[in-house]
XYZ file of N, CA and C in Angstrom:
639
model
N -94.926 -21.343 -228.420
C -94.123 -20.021 -227.671
C -95.067 -20.011 -226.355
N -94.103 -19.846 -225.311
C -94.874 -19.609 -223.985
C -95.326 -18.378 -224.046
N -96.127 -18.208 -223.080
C -96.442 -16.965 -222.739
C -95.670 -16.414 -222.688
N -95.090 -16.507 -221.798
C -93.889 -15.608 -220.846
C -92.970 -15.128 -222.436
N -92.533 -16.001 -222.996
C -91.796 -15.804 -224.305
C -92.597 -14.853 -225.318
N -93.482 -15.273 -225.625
C -94.456 -13.796 -226.145
C -94.414 -12.024 -226.024
N -94.338 -12.604 -224.357
C -94.102 -11.065 -223.305
C -92.976 -10.647 -223.483
N -91.918 -11.567 -223.861
C -90.395 -11.153 -224.090
C -90.292 -10.338 -225.472
N -90.928 -11.347 -226.825
C -90.812 -11.086 -228.141
C -92.023 -10.332 -228.515
N -92.548 -8.989 -227.878
C -93.744 -8.569 -228.370
C -93.285 -7.179 -229.170
N -94.136 -6.594 -229.457
C -94.163 -5.594 -230.509
C -93.378 -4.435 -230.267
N -93.840 -4.575 -228.395
C -93.253 -2.697 -228.118
C -91.626 -3.345 -227.394
N -91.120 -4.409 -227.809
C -89.203 -4.358 -227.156
C -88.788 -4.099 -228.598
N -89.445 -4.169 -229.755
C -89.041 -4.257 -230.937
C -87.899 -2.759 -230.689
N -86.567 -2.769 -231.034
C -85.521 -1.517 -231.050
C -85.952 -0.826 -231.967
N -86.560 -0.886 -233.266
C -86.700 -0.106 -234.393
C -87.907 -0.908 -235.013
N -88.541 0.067 -235.806
C -89.710 -0.828 -236.748
C -89.660 -1.764 -237.285
N -90.627 -2.627 -237.752
C -90.151 -3.423 -238.360
C -90.773 -3.179 -240.204
N -89.345 -3.667 -241.153
C -89.174 -2.894 -242.526
C -90.212 -4.526 -243.140
N -91.007 -3.878 -243.889
C -92.044 -5.472 -244.337
C -91.616 -5.416 -245.753
N -92.465 -6.332 -246.682
C -92.385 -6.345 -248.067
C -93.922 -6.126 -248.516
N -93.485 -5.616 -249.368
C -95.238 -5.253 -249.909
C -95.843 -6.539 -250.541
N -96.865 -7.058 -249.827
C -97.649 -7.916 -250.832
C -97.810 -8.071 -252.733
N -97.829 -8.907 -252.992
C -97.561 -8.822 -254.304
C -96.531 -9.303 -255.222
N -94.874 -8.465 -254.163
C -94.711 -8.804 -255.220
C -93.177 -9.524 -254.496
N -92.054 -9.856 -255.701
C -91.411 -11.131 -256.168
C -90.868 -11.431 -254.696
N -90.293 -10.434 -254.275
C -89.706 -10.573 -252.445
C -90.592 -10.919 -251.589
N -91.556 -10.356 -251.105
C -92.606 -10.899 -250.559
C -92.907 -12.346 -250.416
N -93.046 -12.980 -251.555
C -93.499 -14.493 -251.883
C -92.027 -15.101 -251.684
N -90.799 -14.705 -251.842
C -89.846 -15.233 -251.207
C -89.235 -15.360 -250.147
N -90.047 -14.222 -249.150
C -89.918 -14.107 -248.028
C -90.906 -14.852 -247.398
N -92.003 -15.725 -247.739
C -93.137 -16.274 -247.647
C -92.815 -17.400 -247.487
N -92.198 -17.737 -248.692
C -91.452 -19.312 -249.143
C -90.331 -19.847 -247.464
N -89.171 -18.421 -247.496
C -88.551 -18.607 -246.780
C -88.827 -19.193 -244.677
N -90.737 -18.616 -245.085
C -90.222 -18.495 -243.501
C -91.474 -20.162 -243.248
N -92.102 -19.728 -244.244
C -92.880 -21.365 -244.646
C -92.079 -22.287 -244.263
N -90.234 -22.609 -245.055
C -89.709 -23.662 -244.666
C -89.512 -23.413 -243.430
N -89.124 -22.260 -242.907
C -88.748 -22.262 -241.309
C -89.622 -22.421 -240.306
N -90.693 -22.933 -240.865
C -92.398 -22.936 -239.657
C -92.321 -24.326 -240.197
N -91.939 -24.773 -241.559
C -92.182 -26.541 -241.389
C -91.275 -27.639 -240.655
N -90.094 -26.757 -240.130
C -89.048 -27.754 -239.423
C -88.294 -28.204 -239.713
N -87.616 -27.620 -241.563
C -87.221 -27.901 -242.526
C -85.663 -27.877 -241.497
N -84.435 -28.357 -242.646
C -83.372 -28.315 -241.227
C -82.809 -26.914 -242.258
N -82.566 -26.173 -241.425
C -81.745 -25.031 -241.444
C -80.610 -24.828 -242.655
N -79.917 -25.815 -242.493
C -79.106 -25.313 -243.608
C -79.602 -25.641 -245.011
N -80.408 -26.300 -245.216
C -81.439 -26.863 -246.693
C -82.291 -25.025 -246.765
N -83.073 -24.913 -245.770
C -83.481 -23.880 -245.325
C -82.893 -22.874 -245.906
N -81.782 -22.618 -246.298
C -80.746 -20.793 -246.607
C -80.682 -21.623 -248.291
N -80.350 -22.344 -248.848
C -79.711 -22.250 -249.877
C -80.599 -22.048 -250.637
N -80.283 -21.323 -251.657
C -81.112 -20.496 -252.947
C -81.914 -21.522 -253.828
N -82.959 -20.622 -253.608
C -84.039 -21.976 -254.507
C -83.470 -21.498 -255.789
N -84.371 -22.985 -256.897
C -83.468 -22.690 -257.773
C -84.533 -21.684 -258.707
N -83.773 -20.959 -259.550
C -84.426 -20.169 -260.826
C -85.150 -18.904 -260.119
N -84.232 -18.631 -258.686
C -84.506 -17.706 -257.998
C -82.844 -16.314 -258.191
N -83.259 -15.443 -258.084
C -82.576 -14.676 -258.464
C -81.698 -14.108 -256.498
N -80.148 -14.125 -256.725
C -79.257 -14.311 -255.543
C -79.299 -12.808 -254.980
N -79.567 -12.256 -255.731
C -79.832 -10.729 -254.690
C -80.942 -10.425 -254.167
N -82.508 -10.973 -255.084
C -83.672 -11.368 -254.576
C -83.446 -12.080 -252.712
N -83.101 -12.832 -252.824
C -82.491 -13.587 -251.731
C -81.737 -12.708 -250.964
N -81.078 -12.841 -250.758
C -80.211 -11.842 -249.896
C -81.259 -10.958 -249.825
N -81.927 -9.942 -250.340
C -82.317 -9.162 -249.359
C -83.464 -9.708 -248.783
N -84.007 -10.713 -249.115
C -85.448 -10.760 -248.339
C -84.588 -11.012 -247.497
N -83.796 -12.174 -246.526
C -82.781 -12.586 -245.687
C -82.323 -10.910 -244.533
N -81.818 -10.353 -245.471
C -80.771 -9.118 -244.909
C -82.381 -8.263 -243.896
N -83.137 -8.228 -244.825
C -84.100 -7.338 -243.820
C -84.882 -8.219 -242.880
N -84.920 -9.338 -243.084
C -85.536 -10.329 -242.391
C -84.513 -9.979 -241.175
N -83.475 -10.568 -240.874
C -82.254 -10.320 -240.180
C -82.388 -9.521 -239.144
N -82.199 -8.191 -239.963
C -82.014 -7.024 -239.279
C -83.471 -6.703 -238.195
N -85.192 -7.242 -238.922
C -86.085 -7.009 -237.961
C -85.793 -8.427 -237.037
N -85.248 -9.445 -236.899
C -84.645 -10.224 -236.055
C -84.070 -10.148 -234.827
N -83.230 -9.833 -235.480
C -81.529 -9.481 -234.300
C -81.789 -8.298 -233.820
N -83.109 -6.566 -234.333
C -83.028 -5.747 -233.696
C -84.125 -5.857 -232.746
N -85.318 -7.606 -232.627
C -85.558 -7.263 -231.322
C -85.654 -8.051 -230.489
N -84.167 -9.082 -230.693
C -83.269 -10.229 -229.583
C -82.805 -8.677 -229.197
N -82.205 -7.920 -229.633
C -81.828 -6.849 -228.870
C -81.963 -5.918 -228.025
N -83.509 -5.560 -228.757
C -84.671 -4.536 -227.464
C -85.118 -5.281 -226.555
N -84.773 -6.497 -226.423
C -85.126 -7.688 -225.225
C -84.358 -7.649 -224.404
N -83.231 -6.770 -224.579
C -81.716 -6.677 -223.351
C -81.543 -5.355 -223.357
N -81.788 -4.987 -224.037
C -80.978 -3.328 -224.087
C -81.434 -2.208 -223.041
N -82.466 -2.534 -222.389
C -82.519 -1.863 -221.256
C -81.268 -2.235 -219.450
N -80.794 -3.023 -219.910
C -79.448 -4.496 -218.931
C -78.599 -3.746 -219.593
N -78.510 -2.899 -221.498
C -77.244 -2.879 -221.928
C -76.933 -1.599 -221.845
N -75.890 -0.497 -220.925
C -75.619 0.522 -220.546
C -74.583 0.741 -220.554
N -74.121 2.455 -220.434
C -72.814 3.304 -220.707
C -72.322 2.415 -219.781
N -72.618 2.215 -218.422
C -71.790 1.405 -217.246
C -71.545 0.343 -217.365
N -72.821 -0.631 -217.683
C -72.266 -1.923 -217.881
C -71.573 -2.466 -218.958
N -71.715 -1.447 -219.935
C -71.250 -1.725 -221.563
C -70.579 -0.871 -222.202
N -69.599 -0.225 -221.464
C -68.867 1.226 -221.718
C -68.249 0.963 -223.072
N -67.707 0.154 -223.217
C -67.244 -0.484 -224.977
C -68.441 -1.533 -225.606
N -68.327 -1.748 -226.847
C -68.715 -2.387 -227.597
C -67.882 -3.443 -228.146
N -68.147 -4.742 -227.517
C -67.435 -5.409 -227.560
C -67.509 -6.907 -227.029
N -66.720 -7.881 -227.434
C -67.460 -9.592 -228.007
C -66.287 -10.092 -226.789
N -65.999 -9.593 -225.607
C -65.432 -10.354 -224.590
C -63.490 -9.637 -224.702
N -62.932 -9.711 -223.660
C -61.828 -9.268 -224.005
C -61.098 -8.603 -225.361
N -61.349 -9.718 -226.045
C -60.042 -9.827 -227.076
C -60.944 -9.318 -228.477
N -61.955 -9.288 -228.401
C -62.800 -8.289 -229.450
C -63.397 -7.034 -229.226
N -63.216 -6.131 -229.887
C -63.921 -4.811 -229.362
C -64.162 -3.807 -231.232
N -65.506 -3.586 -230.860
C -65.900 -3.024 -232.154
C -65.745 -1.784 -232.493
N -64.989 -1.120 -233.548
C -64.981 0.606 -233.617
C -66.258 0.775 -234.925
N -67.087 2.155 -234.241
C -67.876 2.627 -235.013
C -67.477 3.961 -236.535
N -67.870 4.065 -237.648
C -67.479 4.580 -238.264
C -67.892 4.057 -239.499
N -68.695 5.400 -239.891
C -69.762 5.578 -240.853
C -69.999 6.707 -241.972
N -68.043 7.278 -241.758
C -67.654 7.926 -242.850
C -68.713 8.900 -243.008
N -69.386 9.892 -242.133
C -70.443 11.127 -242.128
C -69.881 11.930 -240.825
N -70.599 11.388 -239.590
C -69.899 11.944 -238.421
C -68.637 11.171 -238.179
N -68.504 10.178 -237.862
C -67.189 8.689 -237.619
C -66.687 9.160 -238.763
N -66.072 9.458 -238.903
C -64.664 9.024 -240.415
C -63.664 8.202 -240.165
N -63.603 8.216 -239.110
C -62.519 7.085 -238.751
C -62.933 6.073 -237.464
N -62.773 4.763 -237.533
C -63.050 3.945 -236.367
C -62.701 4.611 -234.772
N -63.824 4.849 -234.543
C -64.192 5.266 -233.358
C -64.872 4.378 -231.694
N -64.392 4.096 -231.475
C -64.315 3.086 -229.418
C -65.357 4.310 -228.731
N -66.918 3.271 -228.897
C -67.770 3.876 -228.138
C -68.630 3.121 -227.438
N -69.554 3.482 -226.224
C -70.079 2.553 -225.611
C -71.060 1.298 -226.536
N -71.295 0.582 -225.740
C -72.010 -0.735 -226.476
C -73.658 -0.103 -227.001
N -74.602 0.554 -226.082
C -75.710 1.314 -226.661
C -75.221 2.041 -227.879
N -74.419 2.943 -227.665
C -74.559 3.876 -228.389
C -74.042 3.220 -230.541
N -73.296 2.444 -229.929
C -73.068 1.611 -231.021
C -74.119 1.062 -231.906
N -74.744 0.288 -230.765
C -75.905 -0.084 -231.361
C -77.027 0.975 -231.905
N -77.413 1.670 -231.518
C -77.994 2.944 -231.973
C -77.792 3.607 -233.042
N -76.376 3.883 -233.350
C -75.858 4.672 -234.566
C -75.953 3.001 -235.484
N -75.705 1.743 -235.370
C -75.798 0.455 -236.462
C -77.152 0.400 -236.912
N -78.446 0.448 -235.857
C -79.563 0.247 -235.758
C -80.276 1.335 -237.206
N -79.541 2.255 -236.668
C -79.778 3.737 -238.252
C -79.289 4.149 -238.540
N -78.113 3.132 -239.043
C -77.243 3.166 -240.319
C -78.067 2.070 -241.160
N -78.213 0.758 -240.726
C -79.130 -0.167 -241.648
C -80.340 0.337 -242.098
N -81.282 0.928 -241.014
C -82.537 1.545 -241.769
C -82.406 2.487 -242.555
N -81.213 3.153 -243.047
C -81.180 4.028 -243.935
C -80.806 3.394 -245.181
N -80.108 2.094 -244.895
C -79.698 1.615 -246.164
C -80.620 0.675 -246.547
N -81.552 -0.202 -246.310
C -82.969 -0.997 -246.274
C -84.005 -0.294 -246.315
N -84.124 0.985 -246.820
C -85.189 1.771 -246.928
C -84.701 2.538 -248.293
N -83.507 3.045 -248.662
C -82.631 3.340 -249.832
C -83.738 2.689 -251.083
N -84.345 3.439 -251.880
C -84.766 2.574 -253.042
C -83.715 2.350 -254.075
N -82.787 3.295 -253.956
C -81.216 2.833 -254.804
C -80.586 1.938 -254.605
N -80.702 1.039 -253.189
C -80.226 0.465 -252.734
C -80.671 -1.260 -252.515
N -81.996 -0.689 -251.929
C -83.428 -2.385 -251.695
C -84.378 -1.728 -253.275
N -84.363 -1.880 -253.984
C -85.426 -0.936 -254.932
C -86.483 -2.424 -253.982
N -87.871 -1.987 -254.341
C -88.690 -2.479 -254.522
C -90.156 -2.844 -255.605
N -89.880 -2.153 -256.204
C -90.236 -2.071 -257.719
C -90.005 -2.946 -258.386
N -91.055 -3.637 -259.127
C -90.630 -4.817 -259.975
C -89.926 -4.074 -261.518
N -88.812 -4.467 -261.831
C -88.045 -4.681 -262.720
C -86.983 -3.731 -262.752
N -87.072 -2.932 -261.354
C -85.385 -1.655 -261.059
C -84.338 -2.794 -260.592
N -83.569 -3.033 -261.322
C -82.229 -3.765 -260.894
C -82.034 -2.970 -259.699
N -81.274 -3.852 -258.874
C -79.892 -4.023 -257.355
C -78.630 -2.865 -258.298
N -78.177 -2.361 -257.081
C -76.888 -1.314 -257.650
C -75.695 -2.410 -258.053
N -74.934 -2.347 -258.650
C -73.771 -3.192 -258.922
C -73.300 -3.582 -257.624
N -73.141 -2.862 -256.247
C -72.183 -2.623 -255.186
C -72.825 -3.257 -254.036
N -74.377 -4.247 -254.395
C -75.104 -4.626 -253.667
C -74.968 -5.489 -252.537
N -74.114 -6.677 -253.219
C -73.885 -7.758 -252.471
C -72.589 -7.272 -251.436
N -72.021 -6.361 -252.203
C -71.004 -5.607 -250.872
C -71.541 -4.622 -249.568
N -72.089 -4.436 -250.307
C -73.003 -3.280 -248.883
C -73.834 -4.279 -247.830
N -74.777 -5.372 -249.000
C -75.319 -6.740 -247.555
C -73.966 -7.485 -246.931
N -72.893 -7.235 -247.302
C -71.838 -7.944 -246.567
C -71.737 -6.746 -245.385
N -71.286 -5.843 -245.821
C -71.371 -5.091 -244.548
C -72.526 -4.916 -243.532
N -73.243 -4.851 -244.114
C -74.660 -4.911 -243.000
C -74.586 -6.390 -242.264
N -74.266 -7.583 -242.939
C -74.277 -8.491 -242.156
C -73.392 -9.028 -240.746
N -72.316 -7.914 -241.393
C -70.655 -8.362 -241.072
C -70.986 -7.691 -239.584
N -71.950 -6.529 -239.824
C -72.371 -5.904 -238.450
C -73.196 -6.596 -237.434
N -74.170 -7.292 -238.327
C -75.355 -7.528 -236.942
C -74.635 -8.795 -236.586
N -73.682 -9.140 -236.996
C -72.811 -10.202 -236.699
C -72.609 -10.243 -235.210
N -72.462 -8.596 -234.741
C -70.570 -8.148 -233.781
C -72.620 -8.131 -232.569
N -73.400 -7.794 -233.057
C -74.634 -7.521 -232.539
C -74.881 -9.255 -231.292
N -74.848 -10.055 -231.676
C -75.282 -11.625 -231.908
C -73.656 -11.577 -230.733
N -72.883 -11.382 -231.450
C -71.168 -11.796 -230.031
C -71.987 -10.771 -229.039
N -72.649 -10.001 -229.226
C -72.127 -8.755 -228.301
C -73.737 -9.768 -226.745
N -74.145 -9.726 -227.741
C -75.374 -10.544 -226.946
C -74.834 -11.805 -225.927
N -73.973 -12.541 -226.796
C -73.923 -13.676 -226.508
C -72.568 -13.415 -225.223
N -71.694 -13.296 -225.336
C -71.471 -13.017 -224.810
C -71.157 -11.794 -223.549
N -72.061 -11.104 -223.784
C -72.448 -9.992 -222.039
C -74.069 -10.099 -222.041
N -74.725 -10.512 -222.438
C -76.526 -10.980 -221.833
C -76.810 -12.186 -221.949
N -76.005 -13.371 -222.221
C -76.616 -14.460 -222.491
C -77.240 -14.393 -221.142
N -77.251 -14.264 -219.746
C -77.656 -14.702 -219.052
C -78.690 -14.164 -218.865
N -79.222 -12.445 -219.399
C -79.836 -12.147 -219.312
C -80.910 -13.309 -220.056
N -80.659 -13.592 -221.401
C -81.725 -14.634 -222.499
C -81.800 -15.555 -221.428
N -81.408 -16.270 -220.719
C -81.415 -17.461 -220.030
C -82.669 -16.790 -219.095
N -82.632 -15.983 -218.497
C -83.511 -15.821 -217.236
C -84.900 -15.595 -218.032
N -84.826 -14.764 -219.453
C -86.248 -15.048 -220.142
C -86.895 -16.039 -220.676
N -85.859 -17.554 -220.716
C -86.631 -18.551 -221.238
C -86.506 -18.491 -222.707
N -85.505 -17.307 -222.993
C -85.275 -17.308 -224.567
C -84.088 -17.703 -225.461
N -83.430 -18.729 -224.809
C -82.146 -18.954 -225.726
C -82.768 -20.020 -226.644
N -83.687 -20.693 -226.570
C -84.088 -21.742 -227.562
C -84.001 -20.576 -229.157
N -84.825 -19.467 -228.389
C -85.011 -18.863 -229.990
C -84.163 -17.905 -230.532
N -83.276 -17.314 -229.640
C -81.963 -16.660 -229.809
C -81.060 -17.818 -230.759
N -81.104 -19.087 -229.813
C -79.594 -19.984 -230.500
C -80.336 -20.486 -231.888
N -81.309 -20.463 -232.455
C -81.965 -20.763 -233.975
C -81.975 -19.893 -234.604
N -81.875 -18.639 -234.189
C -81.725 -17.196 -235.450
C -80.848 -17.024 -235.193
N -79.488 -17.257 -234.459
C -77.978 -17.449 -234.890
C -77.759 -18.297 -235.857
N -78.159 -19.722 -235.627
C -78.196 -21.033 -236.559
C -78.443 -20.055 -237.987
N -79.668 -19.523 -237.910
C -79.906 -19.611 -239.444
C -79.345 -18.467 -239.736
N -78.929 -17.755 -238.694
C -77.961 -16.655 -239.618
C -76.445 -16.874 -239.895
N -76.251 -18.103 -239.166
C -74.935 -18.776 -239.255
C -74.787 -19.244 -240.645
N -75.717 -20.266 -241.246
C -75.636 -21.251 -241.960
C -76.305 -20.446 -243.066
N -76.880 -19.188 -243.373
C -76.929 -18.293 -244.474
C -76.105 -17.599 -244.796
N -75.197 -16.738 -243.938
C -74.018 -16.253 -244.282
C -72.176 -16.934 -244.437
N -72.585 -18.193 -244.434
C -71.427 -18.892 -244.303
C -72.076 -20.179 -245.946
N -73.403 -20.113 -245.965
C -73.770 -21.111 -247.700
C -73.500 -19.796 -248.947
N -73.571 -18.214 -248.229
C -73.202 -17.556 -249.623
C -72.422 -16.504 -249.635
N -71.721 -17.264 -248.306
C -69.974 -16.715 -248.710
C -70.422 -15.199 -248.138
N -70.945 -14.807 -247.309
C -71.280 -13.156 -246.885
C -70.482 -12.801 -245.895
N -69.481 -13.313 -245.271
C -68.766 -13.047 -243.855
C -67.950 -13.679 -243.932
N -66.825 -12.989 -243.740
C -65.665 -13.667 -243.675
C -65.233 -14.288 -242.654
N -64.774 -15.455 -242.580
C -64.614 -16.426 -241.824
C -63.761 -15.982 -240.584
N -62.810 -15.166 -241.005
C -61.913 -14.709 -239.421
C -63.736 -13.307 -238.628
N -64.211 -12.588 -239.542
C -65.422 -12.360 -238.305
C -65.969 -13.207 -237.485
N -66.041 -14.599 -237.890
C -67.097 -15.049 -237.116
C -66.299 -15.289 -236.197
N -64.626 -14.787 -235.970
C -63.993 -16.779 -234.759
C -64.474 -15.925 -233.695
N -65.035 -14.918 -233.225
C -65.919 -14.885 -232.082
C -66.561 -15.889 -230.900
N -67.346 -16.512 -232.143
C -68.521 -17.492 -231.401
C -67.641 -18.662 -232.028
N -66.633 -18.932 -232.504
C -66.461 -19.991 -233.209
C -66.710 -21.333 -232.511
N -66.553 -21.206 -231.378
C -67.022 -22.328 -230.343
C -68.328 -22.643 -230.174
N -69.147 -22.025 -231.199
C -70.848 -21.977 -230.708
C -71.333 -23.363 -231.209
N -72.333 -23.047 -230.555
C -73.308 -24.067 -231.636
C -73.707 -24.831 -232.263
N -73.173 -23.658 -233.267
C -73.688 -24.323 -234.618
C -71.676 -24.747 -235.215
N -70.518 -25.121 -234.933
C -69.401 -25.661 -235.271
C -69.324 -27.264 -234.936
């Protein structure tokens, strides 16, 4: 990684604090294995496949947290250019508009400026992944029955960050020399969610002409 890119992706730029796995846990070991596969240059399509004998929920949990950290970092690099003036609507071009709903303050889908949507999204995901009832960290504590449904919603919403960044801010990513990093992150994300059928194909349409297809 170049010095310029290290400056772009430094920890001060992270939009939210990173969620980490406890050393010695099964999920930490899976996380290390997934990272080792990526760092070894293995084919991304192969890297996302569930390892033999491993629990799918553990594999999904590791990746959801990892993608949250990575996408959080990507958005953090361009968030100062994503303002209520430049992005008055959370969208992915003229055809796709994303409205926020959380069943708390926003009980109905609500149109919001992109930065406000992103803040609410990252806050919402942080609450989910730090909730021990949803993402248990203790060995032997089972995942809830609706775990995959929750993860599908998280991943679907994280995908919208890619859509917005690619369509509205990719010129900034290019100026930073970070396009290869962002493209690899997107490929990894795309192969993972399609390998395990975690996002509806219709949701993936905004980037359907991307390098992954």
